[in-house]
PDB file of C-alpha atoms and ligand atoms in Angstrom:
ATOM      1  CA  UNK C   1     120.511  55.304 199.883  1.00  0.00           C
ATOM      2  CA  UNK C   2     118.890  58.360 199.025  1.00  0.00           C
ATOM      3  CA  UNK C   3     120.391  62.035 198.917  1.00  0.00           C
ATOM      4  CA  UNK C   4     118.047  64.391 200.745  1.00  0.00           C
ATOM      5  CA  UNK C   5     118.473  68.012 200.255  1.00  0.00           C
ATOM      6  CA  UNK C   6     117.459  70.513 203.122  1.00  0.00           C
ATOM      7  CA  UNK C   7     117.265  73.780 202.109  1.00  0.00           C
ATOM      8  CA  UNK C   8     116.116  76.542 205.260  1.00  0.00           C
ATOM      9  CA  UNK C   9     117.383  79.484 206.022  1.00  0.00           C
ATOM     10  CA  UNK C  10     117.051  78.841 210.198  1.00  0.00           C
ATOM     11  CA  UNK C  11     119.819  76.786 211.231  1.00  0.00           C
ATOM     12  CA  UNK C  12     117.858  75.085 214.153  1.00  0.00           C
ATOM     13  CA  UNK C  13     115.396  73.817 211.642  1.00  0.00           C
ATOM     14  CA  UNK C  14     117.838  72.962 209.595  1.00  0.00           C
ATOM     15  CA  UNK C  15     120.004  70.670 211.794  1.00  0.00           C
ATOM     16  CA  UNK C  16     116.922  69.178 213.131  1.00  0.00           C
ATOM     17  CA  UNK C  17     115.578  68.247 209.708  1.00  0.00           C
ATOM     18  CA  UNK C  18     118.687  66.935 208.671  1.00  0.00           C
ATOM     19  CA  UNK C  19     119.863  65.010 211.604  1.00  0.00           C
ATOM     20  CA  UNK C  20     116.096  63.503 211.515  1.00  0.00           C
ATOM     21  CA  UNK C  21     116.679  62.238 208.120  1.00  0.00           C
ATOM     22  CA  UNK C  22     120.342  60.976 208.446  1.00  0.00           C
ATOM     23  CA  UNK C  23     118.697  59.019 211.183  1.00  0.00           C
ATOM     24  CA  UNK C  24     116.158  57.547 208.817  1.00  0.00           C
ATOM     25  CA  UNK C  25     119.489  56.282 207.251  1.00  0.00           C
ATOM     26  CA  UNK C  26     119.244  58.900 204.436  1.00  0.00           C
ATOM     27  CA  UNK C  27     122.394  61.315 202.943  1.00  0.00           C
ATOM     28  CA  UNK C  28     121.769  64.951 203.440  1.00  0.00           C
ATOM     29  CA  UNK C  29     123.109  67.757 202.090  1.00  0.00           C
ATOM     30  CA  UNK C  30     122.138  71.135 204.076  1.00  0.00           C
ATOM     31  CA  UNK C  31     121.625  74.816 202.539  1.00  0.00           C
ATOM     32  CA  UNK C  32     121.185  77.719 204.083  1.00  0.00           C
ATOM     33  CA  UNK C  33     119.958  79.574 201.586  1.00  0.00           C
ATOM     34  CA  UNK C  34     118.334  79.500 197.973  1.00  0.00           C
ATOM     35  CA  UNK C  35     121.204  80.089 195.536  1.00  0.00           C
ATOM     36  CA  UNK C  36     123.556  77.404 196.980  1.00  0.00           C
ATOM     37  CA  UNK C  37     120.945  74.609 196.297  1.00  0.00           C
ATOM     38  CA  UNK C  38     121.150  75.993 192.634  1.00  0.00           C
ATOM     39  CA  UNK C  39     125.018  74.963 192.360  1.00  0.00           C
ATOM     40  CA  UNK C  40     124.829  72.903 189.267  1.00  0.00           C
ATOM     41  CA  UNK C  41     128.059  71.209 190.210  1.00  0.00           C
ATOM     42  CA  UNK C  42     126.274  69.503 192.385  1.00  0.00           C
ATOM     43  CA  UNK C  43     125.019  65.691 192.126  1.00  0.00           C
ATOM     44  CA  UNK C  44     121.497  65.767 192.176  1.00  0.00           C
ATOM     45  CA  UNK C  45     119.188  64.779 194.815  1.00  0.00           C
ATOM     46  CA  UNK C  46     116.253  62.353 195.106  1.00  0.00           C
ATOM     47  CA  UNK C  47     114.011  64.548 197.210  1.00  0.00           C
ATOM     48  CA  UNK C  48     114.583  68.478 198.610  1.00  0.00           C
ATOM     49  CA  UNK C  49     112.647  69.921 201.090  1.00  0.00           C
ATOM     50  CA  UNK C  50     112.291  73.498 200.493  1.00  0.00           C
ATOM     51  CA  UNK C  51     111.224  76.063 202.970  1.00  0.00           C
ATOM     52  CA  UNK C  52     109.382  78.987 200.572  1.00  0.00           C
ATOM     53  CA  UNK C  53     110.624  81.636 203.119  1.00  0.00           C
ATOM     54  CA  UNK C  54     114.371  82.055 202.222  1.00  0.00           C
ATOM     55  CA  UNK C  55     116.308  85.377 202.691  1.00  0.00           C
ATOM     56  CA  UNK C  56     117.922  85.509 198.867  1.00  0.00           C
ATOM     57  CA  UNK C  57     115.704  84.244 196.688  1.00  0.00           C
ATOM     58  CA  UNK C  58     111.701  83.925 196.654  1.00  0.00           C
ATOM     59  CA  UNK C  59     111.102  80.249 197.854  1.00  0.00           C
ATOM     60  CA  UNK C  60     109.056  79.526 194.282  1.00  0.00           C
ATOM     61  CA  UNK C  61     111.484  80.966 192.157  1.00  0.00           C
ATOM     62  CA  UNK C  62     114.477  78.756 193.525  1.00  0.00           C
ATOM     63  CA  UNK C  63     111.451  75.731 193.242  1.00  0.00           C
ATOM     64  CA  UNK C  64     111.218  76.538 189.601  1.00  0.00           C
ATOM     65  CA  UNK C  65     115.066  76.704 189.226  1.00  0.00           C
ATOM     66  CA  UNK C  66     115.512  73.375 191.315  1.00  0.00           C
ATOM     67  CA  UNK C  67     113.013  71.710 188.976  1.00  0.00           C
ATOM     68  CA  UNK C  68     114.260  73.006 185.838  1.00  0.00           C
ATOM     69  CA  UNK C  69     118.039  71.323 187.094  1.00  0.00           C
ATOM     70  CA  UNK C  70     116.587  67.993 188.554  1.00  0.00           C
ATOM     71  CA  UNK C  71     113.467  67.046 186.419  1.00  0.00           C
ATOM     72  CA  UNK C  72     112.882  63.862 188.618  1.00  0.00           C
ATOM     73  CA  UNK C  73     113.633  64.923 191.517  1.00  0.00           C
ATOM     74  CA  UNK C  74     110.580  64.875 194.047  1.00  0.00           C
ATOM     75  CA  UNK C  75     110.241  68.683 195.746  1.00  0.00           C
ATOM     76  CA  UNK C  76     108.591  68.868 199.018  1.00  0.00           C
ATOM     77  CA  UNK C  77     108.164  72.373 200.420  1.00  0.00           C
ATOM     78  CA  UNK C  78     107.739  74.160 203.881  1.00  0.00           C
ATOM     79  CA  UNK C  79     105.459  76.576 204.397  1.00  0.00           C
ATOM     80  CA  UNK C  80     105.092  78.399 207.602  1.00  0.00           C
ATOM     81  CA  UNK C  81     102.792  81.117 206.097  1.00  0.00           C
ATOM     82  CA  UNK C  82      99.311  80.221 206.073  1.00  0.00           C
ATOM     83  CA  UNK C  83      98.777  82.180 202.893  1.00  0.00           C
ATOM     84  CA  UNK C  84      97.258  79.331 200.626  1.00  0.00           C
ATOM     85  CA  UNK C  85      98.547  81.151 197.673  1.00  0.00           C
ATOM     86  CA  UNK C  86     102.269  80.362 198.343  1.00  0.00           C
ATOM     87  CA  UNK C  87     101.257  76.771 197.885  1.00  0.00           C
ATOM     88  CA  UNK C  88      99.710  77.399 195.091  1.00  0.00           C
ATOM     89  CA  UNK C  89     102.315  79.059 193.575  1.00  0.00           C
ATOM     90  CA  UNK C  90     105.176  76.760 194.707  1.00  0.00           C
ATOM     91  CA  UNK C  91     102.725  73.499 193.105  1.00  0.00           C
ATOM     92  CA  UNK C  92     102.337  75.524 190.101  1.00  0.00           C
ATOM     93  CA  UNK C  93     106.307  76.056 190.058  1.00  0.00           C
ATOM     94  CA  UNK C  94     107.161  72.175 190.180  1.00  0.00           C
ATOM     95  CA  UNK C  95     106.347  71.298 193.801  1.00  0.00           C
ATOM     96  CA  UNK C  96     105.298  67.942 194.627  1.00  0.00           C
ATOM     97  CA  UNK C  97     103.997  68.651 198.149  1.00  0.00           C
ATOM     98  CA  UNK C  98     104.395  70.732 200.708  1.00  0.00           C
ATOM     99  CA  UNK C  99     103.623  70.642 204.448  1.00  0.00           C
ATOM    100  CA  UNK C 100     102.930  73.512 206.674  1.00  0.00           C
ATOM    101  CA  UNK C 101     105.355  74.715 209.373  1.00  0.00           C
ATOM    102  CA  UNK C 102     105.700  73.377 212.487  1.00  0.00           C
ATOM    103  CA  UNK C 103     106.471  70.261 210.661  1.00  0.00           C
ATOM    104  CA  UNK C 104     105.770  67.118 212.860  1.00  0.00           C
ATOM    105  CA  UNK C 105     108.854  65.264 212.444  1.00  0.00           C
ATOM    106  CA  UNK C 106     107.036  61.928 212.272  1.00  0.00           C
ATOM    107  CA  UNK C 107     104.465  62.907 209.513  1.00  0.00           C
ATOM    108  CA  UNK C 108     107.604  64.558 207.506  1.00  0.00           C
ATOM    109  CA  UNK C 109     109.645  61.058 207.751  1.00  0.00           C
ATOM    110  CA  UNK C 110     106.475  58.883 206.947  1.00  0.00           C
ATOM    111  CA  UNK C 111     106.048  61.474 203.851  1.00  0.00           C
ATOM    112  CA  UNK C 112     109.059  61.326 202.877  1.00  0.00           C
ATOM    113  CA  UNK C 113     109.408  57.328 202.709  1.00  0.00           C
ATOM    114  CA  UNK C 114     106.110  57.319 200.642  1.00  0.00           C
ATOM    115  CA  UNK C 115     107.180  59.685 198.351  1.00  0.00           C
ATOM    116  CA  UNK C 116     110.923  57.713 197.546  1.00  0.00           C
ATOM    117  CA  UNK C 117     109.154  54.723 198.010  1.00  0.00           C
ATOM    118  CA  UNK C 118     106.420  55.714 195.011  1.00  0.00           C
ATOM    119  CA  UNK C 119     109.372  57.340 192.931  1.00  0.00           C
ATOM    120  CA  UNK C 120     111.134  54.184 192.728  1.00  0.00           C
ATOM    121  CA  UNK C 121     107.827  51.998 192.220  1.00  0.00           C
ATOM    122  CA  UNK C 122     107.000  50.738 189.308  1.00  0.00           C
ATOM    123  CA  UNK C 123     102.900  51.708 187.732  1.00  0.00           C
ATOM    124  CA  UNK C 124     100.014  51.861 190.177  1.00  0.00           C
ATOM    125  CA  UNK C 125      97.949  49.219 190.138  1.00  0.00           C
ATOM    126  CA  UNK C 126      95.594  47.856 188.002  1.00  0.00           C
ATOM    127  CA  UNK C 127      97.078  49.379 184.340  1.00  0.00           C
ATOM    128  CA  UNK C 128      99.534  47.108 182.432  1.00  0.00           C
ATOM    129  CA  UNK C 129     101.928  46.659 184.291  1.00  0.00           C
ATOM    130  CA  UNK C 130     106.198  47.408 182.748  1.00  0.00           C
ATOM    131  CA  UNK C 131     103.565  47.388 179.516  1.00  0.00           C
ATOM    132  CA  UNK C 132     102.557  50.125 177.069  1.00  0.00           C
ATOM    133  CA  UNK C 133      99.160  51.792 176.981  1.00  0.00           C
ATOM    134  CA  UNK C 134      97.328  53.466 174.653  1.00  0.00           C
ATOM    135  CA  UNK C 135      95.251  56.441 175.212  1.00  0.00           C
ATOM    136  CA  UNK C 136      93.941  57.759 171.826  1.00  0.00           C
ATOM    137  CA  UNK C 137      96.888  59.051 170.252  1.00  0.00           C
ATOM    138  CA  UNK C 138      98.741  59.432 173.309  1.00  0.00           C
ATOM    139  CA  UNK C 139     101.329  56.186 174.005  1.00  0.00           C
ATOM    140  CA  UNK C 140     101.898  55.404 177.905  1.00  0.00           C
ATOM    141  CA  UNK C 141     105.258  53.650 178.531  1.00  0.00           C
ATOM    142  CA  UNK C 142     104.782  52.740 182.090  1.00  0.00           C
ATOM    143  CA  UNK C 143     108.046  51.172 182.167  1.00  0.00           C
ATOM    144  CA  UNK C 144     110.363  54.112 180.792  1.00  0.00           C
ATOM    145  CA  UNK C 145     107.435  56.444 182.467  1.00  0.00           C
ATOM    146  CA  UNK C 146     107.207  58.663 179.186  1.00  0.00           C
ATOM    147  CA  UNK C 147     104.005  59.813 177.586  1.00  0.00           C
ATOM    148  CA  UNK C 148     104.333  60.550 173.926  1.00  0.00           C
ATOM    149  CA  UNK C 149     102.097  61.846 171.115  1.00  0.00           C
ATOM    150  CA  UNK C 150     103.160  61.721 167.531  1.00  0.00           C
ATOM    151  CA  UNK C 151     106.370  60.470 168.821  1.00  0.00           C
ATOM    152  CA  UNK C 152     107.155  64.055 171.368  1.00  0.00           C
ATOM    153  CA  UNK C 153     107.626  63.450 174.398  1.00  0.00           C
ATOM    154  CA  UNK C 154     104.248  65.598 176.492  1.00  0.00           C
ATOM    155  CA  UNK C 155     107.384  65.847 179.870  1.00  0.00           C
ATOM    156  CA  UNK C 156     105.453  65.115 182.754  1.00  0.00           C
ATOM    157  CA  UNK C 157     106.770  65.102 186.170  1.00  0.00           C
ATOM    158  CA  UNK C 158     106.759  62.336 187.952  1.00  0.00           C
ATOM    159  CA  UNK C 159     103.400  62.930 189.865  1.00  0.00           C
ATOM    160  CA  UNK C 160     101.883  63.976 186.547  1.00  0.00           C
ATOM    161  CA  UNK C 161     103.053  60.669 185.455  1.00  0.00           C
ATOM    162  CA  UNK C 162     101.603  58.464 188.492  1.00  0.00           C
ATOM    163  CA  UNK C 163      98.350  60.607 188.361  1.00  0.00           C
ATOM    164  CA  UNK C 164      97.631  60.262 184.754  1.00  0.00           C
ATOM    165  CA  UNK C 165      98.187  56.334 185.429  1.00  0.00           C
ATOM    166  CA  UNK C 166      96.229  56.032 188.100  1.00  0.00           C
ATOM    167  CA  UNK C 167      93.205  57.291 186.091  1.00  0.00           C
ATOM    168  CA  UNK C 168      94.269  55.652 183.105  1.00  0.00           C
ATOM    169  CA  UNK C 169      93.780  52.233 184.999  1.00  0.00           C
ATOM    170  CA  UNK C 170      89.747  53.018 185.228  1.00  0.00           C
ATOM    171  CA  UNK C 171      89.414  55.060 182.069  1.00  0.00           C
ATOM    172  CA  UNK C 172      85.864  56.320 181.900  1.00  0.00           C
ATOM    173  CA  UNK C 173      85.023  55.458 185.411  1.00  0.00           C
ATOM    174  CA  UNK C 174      85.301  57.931 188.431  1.00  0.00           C
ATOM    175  CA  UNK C 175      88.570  57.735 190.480  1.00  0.00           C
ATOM    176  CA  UNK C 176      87.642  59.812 193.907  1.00  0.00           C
ATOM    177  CA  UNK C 177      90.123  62.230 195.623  1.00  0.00           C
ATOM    178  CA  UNK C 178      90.808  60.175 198.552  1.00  0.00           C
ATOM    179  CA  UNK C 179      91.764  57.026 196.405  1.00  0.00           C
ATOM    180  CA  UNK C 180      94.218  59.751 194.214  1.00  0.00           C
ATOM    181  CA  UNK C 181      95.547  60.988 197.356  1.00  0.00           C
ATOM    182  CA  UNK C 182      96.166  58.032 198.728  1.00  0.00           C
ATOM    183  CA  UNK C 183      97.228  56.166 195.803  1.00  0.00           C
ATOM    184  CA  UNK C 184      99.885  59.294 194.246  1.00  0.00           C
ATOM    185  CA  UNK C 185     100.581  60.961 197.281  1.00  0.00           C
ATOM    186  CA  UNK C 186     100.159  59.358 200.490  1.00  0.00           C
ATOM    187  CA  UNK C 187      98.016  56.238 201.959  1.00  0.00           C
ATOM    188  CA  UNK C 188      97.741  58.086 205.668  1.00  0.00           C
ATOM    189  CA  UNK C 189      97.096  61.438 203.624  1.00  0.00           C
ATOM    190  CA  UNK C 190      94.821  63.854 206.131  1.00  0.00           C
ATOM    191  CA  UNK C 191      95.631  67.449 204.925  1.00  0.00           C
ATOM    192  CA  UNK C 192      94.241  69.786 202.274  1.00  0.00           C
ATOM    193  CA  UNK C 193      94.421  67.901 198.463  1.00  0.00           C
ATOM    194  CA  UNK C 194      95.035  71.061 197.545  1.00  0.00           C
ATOM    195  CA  UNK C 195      98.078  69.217 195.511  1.00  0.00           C
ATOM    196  CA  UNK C 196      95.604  66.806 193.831  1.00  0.00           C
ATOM    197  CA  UNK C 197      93.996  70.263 192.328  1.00  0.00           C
ATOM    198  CA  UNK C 198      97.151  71.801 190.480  1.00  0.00           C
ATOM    199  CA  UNK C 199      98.726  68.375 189.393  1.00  0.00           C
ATOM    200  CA  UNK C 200      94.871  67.672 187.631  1.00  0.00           C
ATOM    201  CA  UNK C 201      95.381  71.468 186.077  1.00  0.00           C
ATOM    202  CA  UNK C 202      99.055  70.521 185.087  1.00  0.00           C
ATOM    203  CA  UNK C 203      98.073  67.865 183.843  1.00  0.00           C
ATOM    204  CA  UNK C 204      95.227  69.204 181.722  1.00  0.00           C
ATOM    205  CA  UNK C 205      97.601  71.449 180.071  1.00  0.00           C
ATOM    206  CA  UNK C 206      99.801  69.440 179.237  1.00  0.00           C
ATOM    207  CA  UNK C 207      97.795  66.620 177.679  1.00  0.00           C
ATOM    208  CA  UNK C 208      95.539  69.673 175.715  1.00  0.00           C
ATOM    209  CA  UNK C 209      92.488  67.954 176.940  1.00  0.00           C
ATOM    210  CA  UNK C 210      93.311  64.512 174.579  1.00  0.00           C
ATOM    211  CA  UNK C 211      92.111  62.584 176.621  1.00  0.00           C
ATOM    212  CA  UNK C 212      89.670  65.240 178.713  1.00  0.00           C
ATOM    213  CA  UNK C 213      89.971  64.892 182.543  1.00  0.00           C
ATOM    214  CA  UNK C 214      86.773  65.500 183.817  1.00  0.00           C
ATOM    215  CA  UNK C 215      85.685  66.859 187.303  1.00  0.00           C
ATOM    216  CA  UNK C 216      83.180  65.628 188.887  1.00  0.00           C
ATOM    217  CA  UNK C 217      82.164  67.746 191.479  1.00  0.00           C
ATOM    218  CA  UNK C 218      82.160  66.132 195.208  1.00  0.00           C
ATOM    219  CA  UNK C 219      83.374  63.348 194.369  1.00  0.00           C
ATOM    220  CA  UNK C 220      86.503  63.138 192.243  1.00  0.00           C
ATOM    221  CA  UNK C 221      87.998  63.353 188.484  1.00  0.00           C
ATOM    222  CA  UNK C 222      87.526  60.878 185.540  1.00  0.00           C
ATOM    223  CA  UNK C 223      89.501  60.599 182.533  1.00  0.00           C
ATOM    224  CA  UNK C 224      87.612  60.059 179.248  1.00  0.00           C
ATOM    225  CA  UNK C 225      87.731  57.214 177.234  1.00  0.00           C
ATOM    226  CA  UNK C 226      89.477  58.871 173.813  1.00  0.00           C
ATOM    227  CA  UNK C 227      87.676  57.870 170.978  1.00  0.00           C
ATOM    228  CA  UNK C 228      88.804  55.178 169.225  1.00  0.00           C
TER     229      UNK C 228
HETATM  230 CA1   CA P 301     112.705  80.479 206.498  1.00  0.00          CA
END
């Protein structure tokens, strides 16, 4: 069973979130505001759901806090604020995804079984499976989902992880948005892949462009063979 955090400020939402997800046969854990979440006492959760309008704490700064505590735990945040930039923001400080407010309650429970469902799945297909690949001098352990070079460890986050996969599996070929979405996030995926965007720049920086993911425009994102 998985422990669900709900963290929003408006008690309505709140309850309805979390009764929805008991429902779903989940445990939940409710708070009302940013700096309870942050309770390090606390067992750590599979999955929060973080609205980015709190009244303590900016929602991005307590996403940055909750993903410095729980490294693998999957952050989805609320946005009722149509300001793309809060998004952006929240991505760039460890969100996984994020859905926009009103949240319908059947997309949120279908997200929320693909994301648990994808953080306790083994690689995507098509790479070496439980195996170890090699990407120039970067080592992929698909089983213990690290990616080292020179024996450091580069800490992705889980979607990072998946991502970087994913396009591993076709090195040098193009992998299009839609198959990334689908394949990372979310096979009935309609929204923005706004999400897509900032993991590929994440992920950029953190592999310092060994092995180079390269855009190509209007269609998708292809990651170079390294050089031998
Ligand atoms: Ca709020």
């Amino acid at each position: 069973m998985a422990q669900l955090w709900v963290v929003e400020d408006d008690e309505t939402i709140r309850g309805v979130l979390a009764s929805r997800l008991e429902a779903e046969g989940h445990r939940t854990r409710a708070f009302a505001d940013g700096g309870s979440s942050l309770d390090r006492s606390l067992p750590g959760p599979d999955l929060v759901l973080l609205d980015l309008g709190l009244p303590d704490l900016e929602g991005a700064e307590v996403c940055r806090r909750l993903r410095l505590a729980h490294p693998d735990a999957i952050i989805v945040v609320l946005t009722a604020r149509a300001d793309e930039m809060d998004v952006v923001v929240a991505l760039e400080a460890g969100a996984d995804d994020y859905l926009i407010k009103p949240v319908r309650y059947t997309e949120l429970a279908a997200r929320v079984r693909a994301h648990l469902r994808r953080a306790g799945a083994p690689a995507p297909d098509g790479s070496a499976r439980g195996g170890r690949l090699a990407l120039g001098d970067l080592v992929v352990d698909l089983a213990a989902r690290t990616v080292t070079r020179d024996d450091v460890e580069l800490g992705l986050r889980a979607k990072e992880f998946d991502l970087l996969a994913r396009l591993a599996a076709e090195a040098g070929v193009v992998v299009s948005r839609e198959a990334l979405m689908s394949d990372v996030w979310d096979e009935h995926w309609s929204g923005s892949t706004k999400t897509l965007d900032v993991h590929i720049a994440a992920l950029r920086r953190k592999l310092g462009g060994r092995p180079a993911i390269a855009t190509v425009r209007g269609h998708g994102y292809r990651l170079e063979r390294p050089e031998a």
